Coordinates of C-alpha atoms and ligand atoms in Angstrom, one line a residue:
M1 CA 32.6 -28.2 -7.0
A2 CA 29.8 -26.7 -9.3
P3 CA 27.2 -29.4 -10.1
S4 CA 27.1 -30.6 -13.7
V5 CA 24.5 -29.1 -16.1
A6 CA 22.6 -32.4 -16.0
Q7 CA 22.1 -32.1 -12.2
L8 CA 20.5 -28.6 -12.5
T9 CA 16.8 -27.9 -12.7
P10 CA 15.6 -26.5 -16.1
E11 CA 15.3 -23.1 -14.5
T12 CA 18.8 -23.0 -13.2
Q13 CA 20.1 -25.0 -16.2
E14 CA 19.1 -22.4 -18.8
P15 CA 21.1 -19.5 -17.4
L16 CA 24.1 -21.9 -17.1
L17 CA 23.7 -23.0 -20.7
L18 CA 23.3 -19.3 -21.8
A19 CA 26.3 -18.4 -19.8
K20 CA 28.4 -21.2 -21.4
K21 CA 27.2 -20.0 -24.8
N22 CA 28.3 -16.5 -24.0
G23 CA 31.6 -17.6 -22.4
L24 CA 30.5 -16.8 -18.9
S25 CA 30.7 -19.4 -16.1
T26 CA 27.7 -18.8 -13.8
P27 CA 27.8 -21.6 -11.3
A28 CA 24.5 -22.6 -9.6
N29 CA 23.4 -21.1 -6.2
G30 CA 25.5 -21.7 -3.2
T31 CA 28.9 -21.8 -5.1
Q32 CA 31.5 -19.3 -4.0
Y33 CA 31.7 -16.5 -6.6
D34 CA 34.9 -14.7 -7.6
V35 CA 33.9 -11.4 -6.1
N36 CA 36.1 -8.6 -4.8
E37 CA 34.9 -5.6 -2.7
N38 CA 37.9 -3.5 -3.6
Y39 CA 37.3 0.2 -4.1
D40 CA 40.8 0.8 -5.4
G41 CA 40.1 -0.2 -8.9
D42 CA 39.4 -3.9 -8.7
Y43 CA 35.8 -4.2 -7.6
R44 CA 34.4 -7.5 -9.0
F45 CA 30.8 -8.6 -9.1
A46 CA 29.5 -12.2 -9.3
P47 CA 28.7 -12.9 -13.0
I48 CA 25.1 -12.9 -14.2
E49 CA 22.9 -13.5 -17.2
E50 CA 20.5 -10.7 -18.1
A51 CA 17.7 -13.2 -18.3
Q52 CA 18.3 -14.1 -14.6
V53 CA 17.5 -10.5 -13.6
S54 CA 14.2 -10.4 -15.6
R55 CA 13.2 -13.8 -14.3
A56 CA 13.9 -12.9 -10.7
M57 CA 11.6 -9.9 -11.0
I58 CA 8.9 -11.5 -13.2
K59 CA 8.6 -14.6 -11.1
R60 CA 8.1 -12.6 -7.9
Y61 CA 5.8 -9.9 -9.2
F62 CA 3.4 -12.2 -11.0
N63 CA 3.5 -14.8 -8.3
M64 CA 2.4 -12.1 -5.9
M65 CA -0.4 -11.0 -8.2
Y66 CA -1.5 -14.7 -8.6
E67 CA -1.3 -15.4 -4.8
R68 CA -3.1 -12.2 -3.8
A69 CA -6.0 -12.6 -6.2
V70 CA -7.6 -13.9 -3.0
S71 CA -6.7 -11.6 0.0
D72 CA -8.1 -11.2 3.5
V73 CA -7.9 -7.4 3.5
V74 CA -7.4 -4.9 0.6
I75 CA -6.3 -1.4 1.7
V76 CA -6.8 1.1 -1.1
G77 CA -4.4 4.0 -0.8
A78 CA -0.9 4.1 0.8
G79 CA -1.2 7.6 2.3
S80 CA -0.7 8.3 6.0
A81 CA -4.1 6.7 6.9
G82 CA -3.7 3.6 4.7
L83 CA -0.1 3.0 5.9
S84 CA -0.9 3.5 9.5
C85 CA -3.8 1.1 9.1
A86 CA -1.6 -1.5 7.4
Y87 CA 1.0 -1.3 10.1
H88 CA -1.4 -1.7 13.0
L89 CA -3.5 -4.5 11.3
A90 CA -0.5 -6.5 10.0
K91 CA 1.3 -6.4 13.3
S92 CA -1.9 -7.3 15.3
R93 CA -3.1 -10.0 12.9
P94 CA -0.1 -11.6 11.2
D95 CA -2.4 -14.4 10.0
L96 CA -4.2 -12.0 7.6
K97 CA -3.1 -11.6 4.0
I98 CA -3.1 -7.8 3.5
T99 CA -2.8 -6.3 0.0
I100 CA -2.2 -2.6 -0.4
I101 CA -3.2 -1.0 -3.7
E102 CA -1.6 2.4 -4.4
A103 CA -2.3 4.3 -7.6
N104 CA 0.9 6.4 -7.6
V105 CA 4.3 5.0 -8.3
A106 CA 5.4 6.8 -5.1
P107 CA 3.3 5.8 -2.0
G108 CA 2.7 8.3 0.8
G109 CA -0.1 10.5 -0.6
G110 CA -0.3 13.9 1.0
A111 CA 2.3 12.9 3.6
W112 CA 4.7 12.6 0.7
L113 CA 3.7 14.8 -2.2
G114 CA 1.9 17.5 -0.2
G115 CA 4.1 17.2 2.9
Q116 CA 7.3 17.7 0.9
L117 CA 6.8 21.3 0.0
M118 CA 7.1 22.6 3.6
T119 CA 8.7 19.6 5.0
P120 CA 8.1 19.5 8.8
M121 CA 5.1 17.4 9.8
V122 CA 2.8 18.5 12.7
V123 CA 1.2 15.7 14.8
R124 CA -1.2 16.7 17.6
K125 CA -1.1 14.7 20.9
P126 CA -2.0 11.9 21.6
A127 CA -1.2 10.7 18.1
D128 CA 2.5 11.3 18.9
R129 CA 2.3 7.9 20.6
F130 CA 2.2 6.2 17.2
L131 CA 5.4 8.1 16.2
T132 CA 7.0 6.8 19.4
E133 CA 5.9 3.2 18.5
L134 CA 7.4 3.6 15.1
G135 CA 10.6 5.1 16.5
V136 CA 10.2 8.4 14.5
P137 CA 12.0 11.2 16.4
F138 CA 10.2 14.5 16.9
E139 CA 10.4 17.8 18.8
D140 CA 7.8 18.2 21.5
E141 CA 6.0 21.5 21.4
G142 CA 3.5 20.8 24.3
A143 CA 0.1 20.2 22.6
F144 CA 1.7 18.8 19.5
V145 CA 5.0 17.4 18.2
V146 CA 6.9 18.2 15.0
V147 CA 8.7 15.6 12.8
R148 CA 11.5 17.5 11.2
H149 CA 10.8 16.0 7.7
A150 CA 7.5 14.4 6.6
A151 CA 9.5 11.8 4.7
L152 CA 10.9 10.6 8.1
F153 CA 7.4 9.5 9.1
T154 CA 6.4 8.2 5.7
A155 CA 9.6 6.4 4.8
T156 CA 9.7 4.8 8.3
V157 CA 6.1 3.5 8.4
L158 CA 6.4 2.4 4.7
S159 CA 9.6 0.4 5.3
K160 CA 8.2 -1.2 8.4
V161 CA 4.9 -2.1 6.6
L162 CA 6.7 -3.6 3.6
A163 CA 9.0 -5.6 5.9
L164 CA 6.0 -7.4 7.4
P165 CA 5.6 -10.9 5.9
N166 CA 1.8 -10.8 5.5
V167 CA 1.7 -7.5 3.6
V168 CA 2.2 -6.9 -0.2
M169 CA 1.9 -3.5 -2.0
M170 CA 1.0 -3.1 -5.6
N171 CA 1.9 0.6 -6.4
A172 CA 1.3 2.2 -9.7
T173 CA -1.9 0.2 -9.6
A174 CA -5.4 1.8 -9.4
V175 CA -8.6 0.5 -7.9
E176 CA -11.1 1.1 -10.8
D177 CA -14.1 -0.5 -9.2
L178 CA -15.5 -2.3 -6.2
I179 CA -16.8 -5.9 -6.3
V180 CA -20.3 -5.7 -4.8
R181 CA -22.3 -8.9 -4.1
E182 CA -25.5 -9.7 -2.4
D183 CA -24.9 -11.7 0.8
H184 CA -27.1 -14.5 2.1
A185 CA -29.5 -11.9 3.5
R186 CA -29.6 -10.2 0.1
A187 CA -27.8 -7.2 1.4
Q188 CA -25.2 -5.5 -0.8
R189 CA -21.7 -6.3 0.4
V190 CA -18.3 -5.1 -0.9
A191 CA -16.3 -8.2 -1.5
G192 CA -13.1 -7.0 -3.2
V193 CA -11.7 -4.6 -5.8
V194 CA -11.1 -4.3 -9.6
T195 CA -7.6 -3.0 -10.4
N196 CA -5.6 -1.9 -13.4
W197 CA -2.2 -0.5 -13.9
T198 CA -2.6 3.3 -13.3
L199 CA -1.1 4.2 -16.6
V200 CA -3.8 2.1 -18.3
A201 CA -6.5 3.4 -16.0
L202 CA -5.6 7.0 -16.9
N203 CA -5.7 6.3 -20.6
H204 CA -9.0 4.4 -21.1
D205 CA -10.1 7.2 -23.5
T206 CA -6.9 7.0 -25.6
Q207 CA -6.1 3.3 -25.4
S208 CA -8.1 0.1 -25.2
C209 CA -8.1 -0.9 -21.5
M210 CA -6.5 -4.0 -20.1
D211 CA -8.8 -6.6 -18.8
P212 CA -9.3 -5.5 -15.3
N213 CA -7.7 -7.6 -12.6
V214 CA -9.8 -8.5 -9.6
I215 CA -8.8 -9.1 -6.0
T216 CA -11.5 -10.7 -3.7
A217 CA -11.4 -9.9 0.0
P218 CA -14.1 -10.0 2.7
V219 CA -12.8 -6.6 4.0
V220 CA -11.8 -3.6 1.9
I221 CA -10.4 -0.5 3.7
S222 CA -10.6 2.6 1.6
A223 CA -8.1 5.4 2.3
T224 CA -8.0 7.3 -1.0
G225 CA -7.9 10.8 0.4
H226 CA -10.0 13.8 -0.4
D227 CA -9.0 15.0 -3.9
G228 CA -6.6 14.3 -6.7
P229 CA -7.1 12.4 -9.9
M230 CA -8.7 9.5 -8.1
G231 CA -9.3 10.9 -4.6
A232 CA -12.3 9.7 -2.6
F233 CA -12.6 6.9 -5.1
S234 CA -14.8 4.6 -3.0
A235 CA -17.0 7.3 -1.7
K236 CA -17.8 8.4 -5.2
R237 CA -18.3 4.8 -6.4
L238 CA -20.7 4.2 -3.6
V239 CA -22.8 7.1 -4.9
S240 CA -22.7 5.9 -8.5
T241 CA -23.7 2.3 -7.5
G242 CA -26.5 3.6 -5.3
L243 CA -25.0 2.4 -2.0
L244 CA -24.7 6.0 -0.8
K245 CA -27.3 8.7 -1.6
E246 CA -24.9 11.6 -2.1
L247 CA -21.5 12.8 -1.1
G248 CA -21.3 14.9 2.1
N249 CA -18.5 17.0 0.5
M250 CA -15.5 18.1 2.6
R251 CA -16.2 21.4 4.5
G252 CA -13.8 24.3 5.3
L253 CA -10.7 24.1 7.4
D254 CA -11.2 23.7 11.2
M255 CA -8.5 21.7 12.9
N256 CA -10.2 21.3 16.2
R257 CA -13.4 20.0 14.6
A258 CA -11.9 18.1 11.7
E259 CA -9.4 15.7 13.5
P260 CA -11.7 14.1 16.1
A261 CA -14.5 13.9 13.5
I262 CA -12.3 11.9 11.1
V263 CA -11.0 9.5 13.9
N264 CA -14.4 9.0 15.5
G265 CA -16.1 8.7 12.1
T266 CA -13.8 5.9 10.9
R267 CA -16.1 2.9 10.4
E268 CA -17.6 0.3 8.1
V269 CA -19.6 2.6 5.9
V270 CA -21.3 -0.3 4.0
P271 CA -20.9 -4.0 4.8
G272 CA -17.4 -5.0 3.8
L273 CA -16.1 -1.5 3.3
I274 CA -14.3 0.4 6.0
M275 CA -13.4 4.1 5.3
T276 CA -10.5 5.9 6.8
G277 CA -8.6 9.2 6.5
M278 CA -9.6 12.2 4.5
E279 CA -11.9 10.2 2.2
L280 CA -14.3 10.2 5.1
S281 CA -14.5 14.0 4.9
E282 CA -16.0 13.6 1.4
H283 CA -18.3 10.8 2.5
D284 CA -19.5 12.5 5.7
G285 CA -19.1 16.1 4.9
S286 CA -16.6 16.8 7.8
N287 CA -14.2 19.6 7.9
R288 CA -10.6 19.5 6.6
M289 CA -7.7 20.0 9.0
G290 CA -5.0 21.2 6.7
P291 CA -1.3 20.2 7.4
T292 CA -1.7 18.2 10.6
F293 CA -1.5 14.4 10.4
G294 CA -2.4 13.0 13.8
A295 CA -5.9 12.2 12.7
M296 CA -4.7 10.2 9.7
M297 CA -2.6 8.0 11.9
A298 CA -5.3 7.5 14.5
S299 CA -8.0 7.0 11.9
G300 CA -5.8 4.4 10.2
I301 CA -5.3 2.6 13.6
K302 CA -9.1 2.7 14.2
A303 CA -9.8 1.3 10.7
A304 CA -7.5 -1.6 11.6
K305 CA -9.4 -2.2 14.8
E306 CA -12.7 -2.1 12.9
A307 CA -11.3 -4.7 10.5
M308 CA -10.2 -6.9 13.4
R309 CA -13.7 -6.6 14.9
I310 CA -15.2 -7.9 11.6
F311 CA -12.8 -10.9 11.5
D312 CA -13.5 -11.6 15.2
T313 CA -17.3 -11.7 14.8
Ligands
LIG401 O1 -2.7 11.2 1.8 P1 -3.9 10.7 1.0 O2 -4.5 11.7 0.0 O3 -5.1 10.4 2.0 P2 -5.0 10.1 3.6 O4 -6.4 10.1 4.1 O5 -4.1 8.9 3.9 O6 -4.3 11.4 4.2 C1 -4.8 12.6 4.0 C2 -3.8 13.7 4.3 O7 -2.7 13.5 3.4 C3 -4.3 15.0 4.1 O8 -5.0 15.3 3.1 C4 -3.9 16.1 5.1 C5 -4.2 15.7 6.5 N1 -4.6 17.3 4.7 C6 -5.8 17.6 4.9 C7 -6.4 18.8 4.4 O9 -7.2 19.5 5.0 O10 -5.9 19.2 3.3 O11 -3.5 9.3 0.3 C8 -4.5 8.7 -0.5 C9 -3.7 7.7 -1.4 C10 -2.8 8.4 -2.4 O12 -1.5 7.9 -2.4 C11 -3.5 8.1 -3.7 O13 -2.6 7.9 -4.8 C12 -4.2 6.8 -3.4 O14 -4.6 6.9 -2.1 N2 -5.4 6.6 -4.3 C13 -5.6 5.4 -4.9 N3 -4.9 4.2 -4.9 C14 -5.5 3.2 -5.6 N4 -6.6 3.3 -6.3 C15 -7.4 4.4 -6.2 N5 -8.5 4.5 -6.9 C16 -6.9 5.5 -5.5 N6 -7.3 6.8 -5.3 C17 -6.4 7.4 -4.5

């Protein structure tokens, strides 16, 4: 028996009142709907009010923004390094509130946009162990393995990261600045990020900008890659804020030098800011490795371990 209108909360009451006005009976939650999964011409959905759809989305999106204004870790960039870091950190420390900020609508970075033109993904051993942990199938070629489509890695790690309860991702959202404070020892410390919707961030010259949104966090992990409209964002911002003298600038391609340099160089580059992935090649001046992704995965995992070290001290 559907409860009477008077027994419903204002939120559930309004759609019911709207439904009655439009001649639709939308009973409150928990009531059996007259649905029919019949593919022979009589498929029936539960009835709905359009306002309910908007409210279901608005409530969750803006609650998430409100709640994550104070995060434990912000990961900037959802490419292969950022996503590998998010997976390892969120699984190892389910108590930490991890917020991923990704400028593109589509996450994945070079493992999605770049990796999709020639789709197989090469991963050098021992980084294949991360693929095994994720359950991503691959072909073993001896010194390296091949995932038959880069999207198989990216979609798998992304879906697992987003299924973890302590992770949220704001895509189509750009980090436009870093929050930098003096700590008790008067040392400069990164303490969060400033964000804006990317469409606004890319149009500051043509439109008035939104008031930037800030997210505070004791640890920021920057994984913004080596080029692109906003690539190496934090490395460049450290230079313009005087926290880094100059960029090292990424050197030419040398797979055997580049991959260990990125993994072993993954670290807290300034207090509060850990750098991972190809952004490090711009910060340190290490080589690029081209289309092999094992270092991104291992660097992301090392960045997660560095973050855990900070929280454990
Ligand atoms: O894939 P990327 O660019 O970066 P990584 O470090 O995760 O992986 C790098 C890898 O794809 C390679 O470049 C391969 C190995 N090739 C190497 C070579 O020699 O050519 O992902 C960075 C992500 C992207 O999705 C960007 O959209 C995003 O970061 N991003 C940002 N997100 C929010 N705010 C920003 N300011 C920002 N800048 C970049």
